[in-house]
Tab-separated table of C-alpha atoms in Angstrom:
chain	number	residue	atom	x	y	z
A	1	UNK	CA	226.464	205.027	-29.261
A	2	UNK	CA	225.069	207.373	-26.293
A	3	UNK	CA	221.297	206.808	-26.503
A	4	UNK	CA	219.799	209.892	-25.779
A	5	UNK	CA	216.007	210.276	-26.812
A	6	UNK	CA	214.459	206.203	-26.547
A	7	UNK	CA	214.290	205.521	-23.005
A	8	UNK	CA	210.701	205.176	-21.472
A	9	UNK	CA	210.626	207.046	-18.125
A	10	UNK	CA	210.013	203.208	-16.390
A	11	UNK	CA	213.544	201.967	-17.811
A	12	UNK	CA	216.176	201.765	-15.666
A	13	UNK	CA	219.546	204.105	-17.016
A	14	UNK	CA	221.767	202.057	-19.035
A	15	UNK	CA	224.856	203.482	-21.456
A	16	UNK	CA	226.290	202.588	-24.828
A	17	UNK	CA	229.673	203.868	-25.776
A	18	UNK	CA	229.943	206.476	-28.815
A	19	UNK	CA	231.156	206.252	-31.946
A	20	UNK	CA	234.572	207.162	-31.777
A	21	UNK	CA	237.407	207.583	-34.820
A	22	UNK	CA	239.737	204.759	-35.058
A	23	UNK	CA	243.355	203.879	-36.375
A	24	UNK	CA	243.568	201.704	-39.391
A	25	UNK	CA	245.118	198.785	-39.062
A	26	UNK	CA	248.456	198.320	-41.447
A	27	UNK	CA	248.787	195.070	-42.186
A	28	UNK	CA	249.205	191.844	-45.042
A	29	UNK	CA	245.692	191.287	-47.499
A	30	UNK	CA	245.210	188.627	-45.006
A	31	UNK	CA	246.613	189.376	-41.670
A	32	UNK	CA	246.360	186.550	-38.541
A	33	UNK	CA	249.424	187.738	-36.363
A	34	UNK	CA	248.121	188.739	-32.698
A	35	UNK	CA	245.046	191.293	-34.315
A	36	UNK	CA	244.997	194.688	-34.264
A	37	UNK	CA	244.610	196.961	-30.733
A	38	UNK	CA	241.946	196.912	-28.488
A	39	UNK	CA	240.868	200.563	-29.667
A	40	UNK	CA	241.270	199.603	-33.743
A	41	UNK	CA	239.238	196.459	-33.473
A	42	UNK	CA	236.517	197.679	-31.812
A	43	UNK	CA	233.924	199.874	-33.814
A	44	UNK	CA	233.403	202.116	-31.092
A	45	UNK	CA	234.898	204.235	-28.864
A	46	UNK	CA	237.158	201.945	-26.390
A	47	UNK	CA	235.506	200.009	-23.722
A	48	UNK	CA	236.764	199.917	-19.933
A	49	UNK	CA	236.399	196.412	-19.774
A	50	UNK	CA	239.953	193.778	-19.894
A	51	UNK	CA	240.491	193.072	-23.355
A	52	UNK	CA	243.647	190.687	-23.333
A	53	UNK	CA	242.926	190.037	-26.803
A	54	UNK	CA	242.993	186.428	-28.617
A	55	UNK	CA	246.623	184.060	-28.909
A	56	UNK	CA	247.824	184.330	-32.556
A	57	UNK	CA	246.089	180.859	-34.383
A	58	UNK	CA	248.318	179.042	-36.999
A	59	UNK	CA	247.917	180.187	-40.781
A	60	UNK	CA	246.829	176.495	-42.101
A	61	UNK	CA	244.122	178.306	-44.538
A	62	UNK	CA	244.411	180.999	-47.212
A	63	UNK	CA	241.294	183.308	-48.087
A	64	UNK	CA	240.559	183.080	-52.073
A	65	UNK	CA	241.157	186.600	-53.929
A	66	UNK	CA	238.382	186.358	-56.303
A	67	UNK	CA	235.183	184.473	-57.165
A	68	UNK	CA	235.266	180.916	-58.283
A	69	UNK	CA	238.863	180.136	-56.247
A	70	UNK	CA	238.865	177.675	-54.002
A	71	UNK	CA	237.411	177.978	-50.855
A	72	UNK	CA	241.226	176.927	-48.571
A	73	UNK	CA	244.137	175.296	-48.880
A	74	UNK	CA	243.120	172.944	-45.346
A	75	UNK	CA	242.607	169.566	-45.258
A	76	UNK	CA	240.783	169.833	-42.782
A	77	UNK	CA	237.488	167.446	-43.181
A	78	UNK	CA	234.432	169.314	-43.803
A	79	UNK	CA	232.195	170.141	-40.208
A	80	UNK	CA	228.877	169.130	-40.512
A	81	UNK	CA	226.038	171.642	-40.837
A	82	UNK	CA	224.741	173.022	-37.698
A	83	UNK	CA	221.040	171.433	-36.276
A	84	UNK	CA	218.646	173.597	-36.962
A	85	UNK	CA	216.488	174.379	-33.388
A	86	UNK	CA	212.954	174.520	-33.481
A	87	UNK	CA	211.114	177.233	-32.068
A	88	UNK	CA	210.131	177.506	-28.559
A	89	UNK	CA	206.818	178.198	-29.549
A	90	UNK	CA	205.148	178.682	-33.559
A	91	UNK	CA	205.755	181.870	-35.019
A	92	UNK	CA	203.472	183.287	-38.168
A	93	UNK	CA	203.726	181.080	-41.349
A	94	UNK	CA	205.921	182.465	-44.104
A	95	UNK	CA	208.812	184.120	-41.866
A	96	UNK	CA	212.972	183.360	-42.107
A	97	UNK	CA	213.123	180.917	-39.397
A	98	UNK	CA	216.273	178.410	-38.924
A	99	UNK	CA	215.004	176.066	-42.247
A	100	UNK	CA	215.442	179.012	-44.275
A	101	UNK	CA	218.153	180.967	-43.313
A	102	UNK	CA	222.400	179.906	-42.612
A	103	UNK	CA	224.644	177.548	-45.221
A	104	UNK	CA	223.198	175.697	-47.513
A	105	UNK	CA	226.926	173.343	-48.210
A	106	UNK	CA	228.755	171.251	-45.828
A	107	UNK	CA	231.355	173.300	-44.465
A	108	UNK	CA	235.518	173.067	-43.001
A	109	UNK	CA	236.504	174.641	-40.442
A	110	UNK	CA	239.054	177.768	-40.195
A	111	UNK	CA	240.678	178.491	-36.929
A	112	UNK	CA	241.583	181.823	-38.501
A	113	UNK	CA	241.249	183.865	-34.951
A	114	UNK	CA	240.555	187.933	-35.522
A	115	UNK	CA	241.494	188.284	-39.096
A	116	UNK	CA	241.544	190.985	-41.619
A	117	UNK	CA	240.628	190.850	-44.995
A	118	UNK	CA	242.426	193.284	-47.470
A	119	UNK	CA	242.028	192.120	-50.740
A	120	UNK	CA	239.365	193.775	-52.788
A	121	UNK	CA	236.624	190.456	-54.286
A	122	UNK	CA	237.963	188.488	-51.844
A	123	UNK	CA	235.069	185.812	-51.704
A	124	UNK	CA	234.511	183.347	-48.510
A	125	UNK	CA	232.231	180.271	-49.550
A	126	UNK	CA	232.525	177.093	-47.439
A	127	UNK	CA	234.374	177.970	-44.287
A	128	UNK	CA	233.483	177.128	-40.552
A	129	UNK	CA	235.360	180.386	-39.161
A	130	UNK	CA	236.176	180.025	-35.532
A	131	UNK	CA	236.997	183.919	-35.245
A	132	UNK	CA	235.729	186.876	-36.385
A	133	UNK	CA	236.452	189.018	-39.976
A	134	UNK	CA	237.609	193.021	-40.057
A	135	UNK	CA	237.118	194.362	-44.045
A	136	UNK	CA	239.377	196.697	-45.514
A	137	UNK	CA	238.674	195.896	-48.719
A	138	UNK	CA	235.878	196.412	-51.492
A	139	UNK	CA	233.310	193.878	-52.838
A	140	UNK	CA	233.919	191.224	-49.799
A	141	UNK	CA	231.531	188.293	-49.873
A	142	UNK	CA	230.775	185.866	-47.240
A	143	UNK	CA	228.164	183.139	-48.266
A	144	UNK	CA	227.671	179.568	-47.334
A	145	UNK	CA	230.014	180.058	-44.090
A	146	UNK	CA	229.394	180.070	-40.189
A	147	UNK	CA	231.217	182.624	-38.122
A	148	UNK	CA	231.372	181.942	-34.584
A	149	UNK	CA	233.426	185.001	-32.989
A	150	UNK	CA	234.441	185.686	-29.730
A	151	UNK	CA	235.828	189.584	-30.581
A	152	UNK	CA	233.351	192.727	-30.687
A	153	UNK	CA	232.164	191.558	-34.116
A	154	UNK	CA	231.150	188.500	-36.119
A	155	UNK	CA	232.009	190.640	-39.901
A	156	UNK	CA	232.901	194.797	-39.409
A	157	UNK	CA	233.374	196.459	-42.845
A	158	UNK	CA	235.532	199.825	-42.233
A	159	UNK	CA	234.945	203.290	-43.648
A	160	UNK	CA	236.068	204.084	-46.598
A	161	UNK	CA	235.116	200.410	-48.413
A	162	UNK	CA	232.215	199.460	-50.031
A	163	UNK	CA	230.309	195.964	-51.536
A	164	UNK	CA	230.126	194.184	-47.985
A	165	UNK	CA	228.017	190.761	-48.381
A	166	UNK	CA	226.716	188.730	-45.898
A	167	UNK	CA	224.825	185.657	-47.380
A	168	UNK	CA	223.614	182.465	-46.300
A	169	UNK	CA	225.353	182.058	-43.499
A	170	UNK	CA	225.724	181.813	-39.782
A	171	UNK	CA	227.299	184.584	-37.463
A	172	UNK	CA	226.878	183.493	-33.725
A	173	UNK	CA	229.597	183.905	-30.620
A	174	UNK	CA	230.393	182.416	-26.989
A	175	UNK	CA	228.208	183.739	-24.519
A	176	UNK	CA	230.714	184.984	-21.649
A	177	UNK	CA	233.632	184.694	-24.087
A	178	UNK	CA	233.416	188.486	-25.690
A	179	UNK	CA	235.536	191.622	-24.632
A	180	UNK	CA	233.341	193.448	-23.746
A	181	UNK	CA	233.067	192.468	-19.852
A	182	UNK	CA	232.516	188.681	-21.968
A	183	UNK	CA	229.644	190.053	-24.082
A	184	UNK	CA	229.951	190.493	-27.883
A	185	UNK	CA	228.501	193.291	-29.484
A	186	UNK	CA	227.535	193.202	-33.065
A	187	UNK	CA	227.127	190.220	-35.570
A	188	UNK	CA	227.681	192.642	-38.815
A	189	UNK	CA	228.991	195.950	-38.097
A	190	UNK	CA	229.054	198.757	-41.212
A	191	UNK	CA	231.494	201.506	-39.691
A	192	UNK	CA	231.001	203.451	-43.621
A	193	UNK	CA	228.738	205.438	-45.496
A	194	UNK	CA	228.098	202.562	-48.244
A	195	UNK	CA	225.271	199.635	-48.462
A	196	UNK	CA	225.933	196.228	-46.808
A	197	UNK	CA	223.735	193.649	-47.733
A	198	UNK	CA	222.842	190.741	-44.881
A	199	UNK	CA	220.184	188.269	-46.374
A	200	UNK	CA	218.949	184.915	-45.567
A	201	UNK	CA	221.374	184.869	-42.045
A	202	UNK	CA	221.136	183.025	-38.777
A	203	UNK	CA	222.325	185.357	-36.382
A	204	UNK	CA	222.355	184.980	-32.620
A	205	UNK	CA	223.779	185.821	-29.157
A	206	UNK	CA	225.068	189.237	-30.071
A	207	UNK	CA	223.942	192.094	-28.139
A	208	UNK	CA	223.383	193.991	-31.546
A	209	UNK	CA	222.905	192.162	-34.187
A	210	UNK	CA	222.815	194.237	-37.491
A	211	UNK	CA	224.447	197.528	-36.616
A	212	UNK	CA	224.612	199.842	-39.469
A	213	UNK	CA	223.057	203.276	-40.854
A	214	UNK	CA	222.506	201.895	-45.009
A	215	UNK	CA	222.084	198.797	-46.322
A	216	UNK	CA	220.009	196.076	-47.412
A	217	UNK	CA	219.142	193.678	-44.683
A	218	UNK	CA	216.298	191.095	-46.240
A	219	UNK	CA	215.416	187.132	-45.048
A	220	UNK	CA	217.219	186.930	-41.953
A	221	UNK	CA	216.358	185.174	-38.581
A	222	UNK	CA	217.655	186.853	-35.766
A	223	UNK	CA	217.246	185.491	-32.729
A	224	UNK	CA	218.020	184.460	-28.921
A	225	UNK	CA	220.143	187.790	-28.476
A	226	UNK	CA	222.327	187.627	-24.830
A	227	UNK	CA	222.685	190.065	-22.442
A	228	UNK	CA	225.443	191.225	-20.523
A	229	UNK	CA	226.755	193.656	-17.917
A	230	UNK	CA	229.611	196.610	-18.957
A	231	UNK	CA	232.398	197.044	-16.781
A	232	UNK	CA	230.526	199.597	-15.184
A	233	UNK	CA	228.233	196.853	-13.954
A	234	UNK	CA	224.941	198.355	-16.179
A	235	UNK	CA	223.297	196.356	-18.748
A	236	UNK	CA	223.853	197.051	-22.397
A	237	UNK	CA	221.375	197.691	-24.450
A	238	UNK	CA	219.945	194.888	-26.925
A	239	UNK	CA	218.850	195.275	-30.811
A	240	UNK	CA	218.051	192.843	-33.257
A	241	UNK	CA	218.760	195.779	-35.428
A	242	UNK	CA	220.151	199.195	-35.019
A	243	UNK	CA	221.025	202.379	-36.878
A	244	UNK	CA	222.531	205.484	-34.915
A	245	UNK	CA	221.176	208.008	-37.571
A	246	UNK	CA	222.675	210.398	-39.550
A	247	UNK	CA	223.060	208.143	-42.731
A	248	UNK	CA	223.490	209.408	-46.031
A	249	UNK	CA	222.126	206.198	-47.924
A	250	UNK	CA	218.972	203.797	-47.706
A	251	UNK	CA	218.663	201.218	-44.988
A	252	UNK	CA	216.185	198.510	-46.511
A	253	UNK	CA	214.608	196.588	-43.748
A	254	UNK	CA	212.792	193.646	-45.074
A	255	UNK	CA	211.305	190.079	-44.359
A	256	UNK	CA	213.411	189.097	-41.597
A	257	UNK	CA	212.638	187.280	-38.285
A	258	UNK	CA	213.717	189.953	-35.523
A	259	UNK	CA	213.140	188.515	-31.841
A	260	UNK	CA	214.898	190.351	-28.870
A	261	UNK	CA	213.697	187.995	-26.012
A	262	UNK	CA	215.700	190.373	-22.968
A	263	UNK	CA	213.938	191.100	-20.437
A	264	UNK	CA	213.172	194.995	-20.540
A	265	UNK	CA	215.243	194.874	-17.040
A	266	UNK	CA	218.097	193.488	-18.308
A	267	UNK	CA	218.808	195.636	-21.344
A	268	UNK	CA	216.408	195.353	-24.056
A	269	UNK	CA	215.827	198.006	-26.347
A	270	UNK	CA	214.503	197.265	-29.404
A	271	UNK	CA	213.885	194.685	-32.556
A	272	UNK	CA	214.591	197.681	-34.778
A	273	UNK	CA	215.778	200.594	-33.437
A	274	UNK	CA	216.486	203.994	-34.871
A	275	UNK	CA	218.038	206.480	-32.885
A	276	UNK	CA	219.388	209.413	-33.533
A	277	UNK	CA	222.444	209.051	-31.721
A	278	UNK	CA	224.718	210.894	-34.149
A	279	UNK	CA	221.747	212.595	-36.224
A	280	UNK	CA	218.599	212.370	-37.641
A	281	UNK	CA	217.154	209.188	-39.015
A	282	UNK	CA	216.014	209.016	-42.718
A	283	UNK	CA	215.477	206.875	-45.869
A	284	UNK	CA	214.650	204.138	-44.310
A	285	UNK	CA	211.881	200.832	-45.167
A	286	UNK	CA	210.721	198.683	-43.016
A	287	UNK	CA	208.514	196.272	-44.523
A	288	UNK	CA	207.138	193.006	-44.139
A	289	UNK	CA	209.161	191.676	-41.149
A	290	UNK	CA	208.063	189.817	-37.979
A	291	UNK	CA	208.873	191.842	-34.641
A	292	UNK	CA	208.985	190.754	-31.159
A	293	UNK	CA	210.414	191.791	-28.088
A	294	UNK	CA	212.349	194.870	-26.875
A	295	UNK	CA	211.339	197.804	-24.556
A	296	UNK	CA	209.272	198.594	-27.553
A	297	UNK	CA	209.822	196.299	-30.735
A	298	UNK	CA	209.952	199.480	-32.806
A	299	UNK	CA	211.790	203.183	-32.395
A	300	UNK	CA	210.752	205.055	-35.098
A	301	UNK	CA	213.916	207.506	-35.278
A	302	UNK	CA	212.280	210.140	-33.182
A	303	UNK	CA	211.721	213.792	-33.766
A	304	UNK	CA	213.401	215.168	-36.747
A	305	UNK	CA	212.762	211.538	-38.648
A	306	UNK	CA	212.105	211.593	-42.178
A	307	UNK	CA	211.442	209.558	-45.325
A	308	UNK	CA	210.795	206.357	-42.804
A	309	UNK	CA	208.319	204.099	-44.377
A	310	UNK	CA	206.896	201.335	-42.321
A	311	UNK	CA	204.500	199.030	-43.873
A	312	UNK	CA	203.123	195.547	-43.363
A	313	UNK	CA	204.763	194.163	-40.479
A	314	UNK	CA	203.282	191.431	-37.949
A	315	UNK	CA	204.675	192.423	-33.950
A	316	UNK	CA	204.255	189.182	-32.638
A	317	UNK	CA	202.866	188.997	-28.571
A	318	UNK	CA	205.131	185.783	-28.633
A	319	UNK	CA	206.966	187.864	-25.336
A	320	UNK	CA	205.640	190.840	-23.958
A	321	UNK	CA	200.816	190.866	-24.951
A	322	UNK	CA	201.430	194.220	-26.209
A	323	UNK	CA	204.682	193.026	-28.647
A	324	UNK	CA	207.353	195.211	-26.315
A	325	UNK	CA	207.498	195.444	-23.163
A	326	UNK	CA	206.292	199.002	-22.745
A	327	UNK	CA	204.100	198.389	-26.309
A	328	UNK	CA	204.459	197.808	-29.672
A	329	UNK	CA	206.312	201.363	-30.793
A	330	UNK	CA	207.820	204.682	-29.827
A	331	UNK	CA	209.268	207.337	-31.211
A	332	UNK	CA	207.230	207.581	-33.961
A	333	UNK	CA	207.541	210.812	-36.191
A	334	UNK	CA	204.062	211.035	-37.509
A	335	UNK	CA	204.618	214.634	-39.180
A	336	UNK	CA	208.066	213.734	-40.287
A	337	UNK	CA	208.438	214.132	-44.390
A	338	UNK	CA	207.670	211.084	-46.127
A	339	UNK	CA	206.966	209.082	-42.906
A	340	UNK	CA	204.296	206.354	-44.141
A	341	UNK	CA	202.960	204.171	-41.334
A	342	UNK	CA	200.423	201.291	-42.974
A	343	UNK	CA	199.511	197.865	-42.814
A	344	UNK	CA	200.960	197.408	-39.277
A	345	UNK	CA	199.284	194.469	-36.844
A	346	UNK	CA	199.673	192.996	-33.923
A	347	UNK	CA	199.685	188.864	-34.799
A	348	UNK	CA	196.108	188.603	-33.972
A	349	UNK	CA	195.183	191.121	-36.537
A	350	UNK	CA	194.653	193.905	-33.964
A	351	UNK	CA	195.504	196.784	-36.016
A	352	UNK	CA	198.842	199.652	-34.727
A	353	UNK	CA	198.415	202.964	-34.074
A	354	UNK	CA	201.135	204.885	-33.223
A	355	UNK	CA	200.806	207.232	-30.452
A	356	UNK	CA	202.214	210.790	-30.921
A	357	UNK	CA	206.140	211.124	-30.134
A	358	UNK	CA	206.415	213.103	-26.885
């Protein structure tokens, strides 16, 4: 997505591909084989970058086709649960944080490489995925699970499906490891018009964590995104989440950890940004999350922006004193319809005030 109206006059230039149309992918409800092209899998436009694409892995699991089957066929022993981090340094009380968010069950791992999913309620409980997952199919869930993917996406639901969820669970990559010149773009990608729902995730090391225009994205701790270089050589730009604009639905922002620690220099954009990339941002809450880092932590959609509520959130001075590098939030719309700004503080109680979107 071509970022067009975000970038302080101080930032250096830096470029994000565009949304481009994209072959589906024919294949089985539950396809390993050696992945679809470079162009299909990604959810953008392609990227100049080599993209040999991963070795085929061996089918020892099968996904379950409806709730309640069994999680796989492997007998493979269960992987223990990840150890949780601490913090670098204390956040605010009563945010998602690492105790609170990712499996909750001992899981077993699945070396199912890029793999699609095409059966409608196919549900994914249990599973330590070494890969990543594409969704053609309706009323996917992913819960109790760690994905750790070394493709453009941790879970990408396509257009045209619908009932995408993401819950308790773990989507991280391999720094260095990703296609795009070794970075990895987005942990939970929704290419549709329909609501995902992402709640009570860890989610790490991808460039762009949440990338989607609708959908319900509560409880989450995102965290210690990495930055890398294009093939061009320019940074890309970093979000903890992002939402090109031009949605139809609701995007639901709420209580999540969102911490873009990138230096401004390197690519950071945002901890929520909405840009109007492919048209004007709307519908949208943001409410009660924790927000640090970023050029600015917030981008409020811009001129044109309406029905954007923002309400209650703490931008923490945990990187930059003023929460962002360049401050706390741009691009704010106050005369947009519907556009609520209350409640907003810095974490020592100082009070936000927007300044006027130039």
């Amino acid at each position: 997505m071509t970022r067009l109206h975000r970038r302080p006059l101080a930032r250096p230039a830096l470029t994000r591909p565009a949304l481009g149309v994209l072959t589906l992918v024919l294949c089985a409800a539950c396809s390993w084989g050696g992945g679809p092209t470079r162009a299909d899998r990604s959810p953008h436009t392609p990227r100049t970058s080599a993209d040999p694409g991963p070795p085929p892995p061996p089918p020892t699991s099968v996904l379950p086709s409806s709730p309640g089957a069994a999680p796989s066929t492997s007998t493979a022993p269960p992987s223990r649960r990840p150890t949780r981090r601490p913090s670098a340094s204390p956040r605010p009380a009563g945010f998602p944080d690492a105790r609170t968010t990712g499996p909750r069950v001992p899981l077993t791992p699945h070396r199912t490489g890029d793999m699609t999913v095409k059966t409608d309620g196919t549900v994914i409980r249990g599973w330590d995925i070494t890969g990543s997952l594409d969704i053609y199919a309706n009323d996917v869930t992913i819960i109790d699970s760690r994905i750790t993917s070394t493709n453009w996406w941790g879970v990408n639901l396509r257009p045209g499906y619908h009932g995408l969820r993401v819950l308790h669970s773990t989507v991280t990559a391999i720094p260095g490891k990703g296609p795009d010149n070794g970075g990895e773009d987005y942990a939970v990608s929704n290419m549709g018009t329909s609501s995902v729902e992402v709640g009570w995730c860890d989610i790490s090391v991808f460039g762009n964590a949440l990338s989607m225009g609708q959908g319900h994205i509560h409880d989450n701790y995102v965290h210690d995104l990495v930055p890398f270089r294009n093939a061009g050589g320019e940074w890309q730009h970093t979000d903890a989440v992002i939402s090109g604009g031009g949605n139809k639905g609701s995007l639901i922002i709420r209580h999540n950890t969102l911490l873009n620690p990138v230096a401004v220099d390197r690519g950071a954009s945002a901890s929520i940004g909405l840009f109007a990339d492919t048209g004007h941002v709307s519908n949208t809450v943001i409410d009660g999350n924790l927000l640090a880092g970023g050029a600015y932590s917030l981008y409020g959609g811009g001129n044109g922006a309406t029905g954007i509520t923002v309400t209650n959130n703490v931008f923490s001075t945990r990187y930059h004193r003023n929460a962002g590098g360049y401050g706390a939030v741009a691009a704010w719309n106050a005369d947009g319809s519907g556009n609520v700004w209350r409640g907003n503080r810095l974490s020592d109680g100082t009070p936000i005030t927007p300044e006027p979107d130039r």
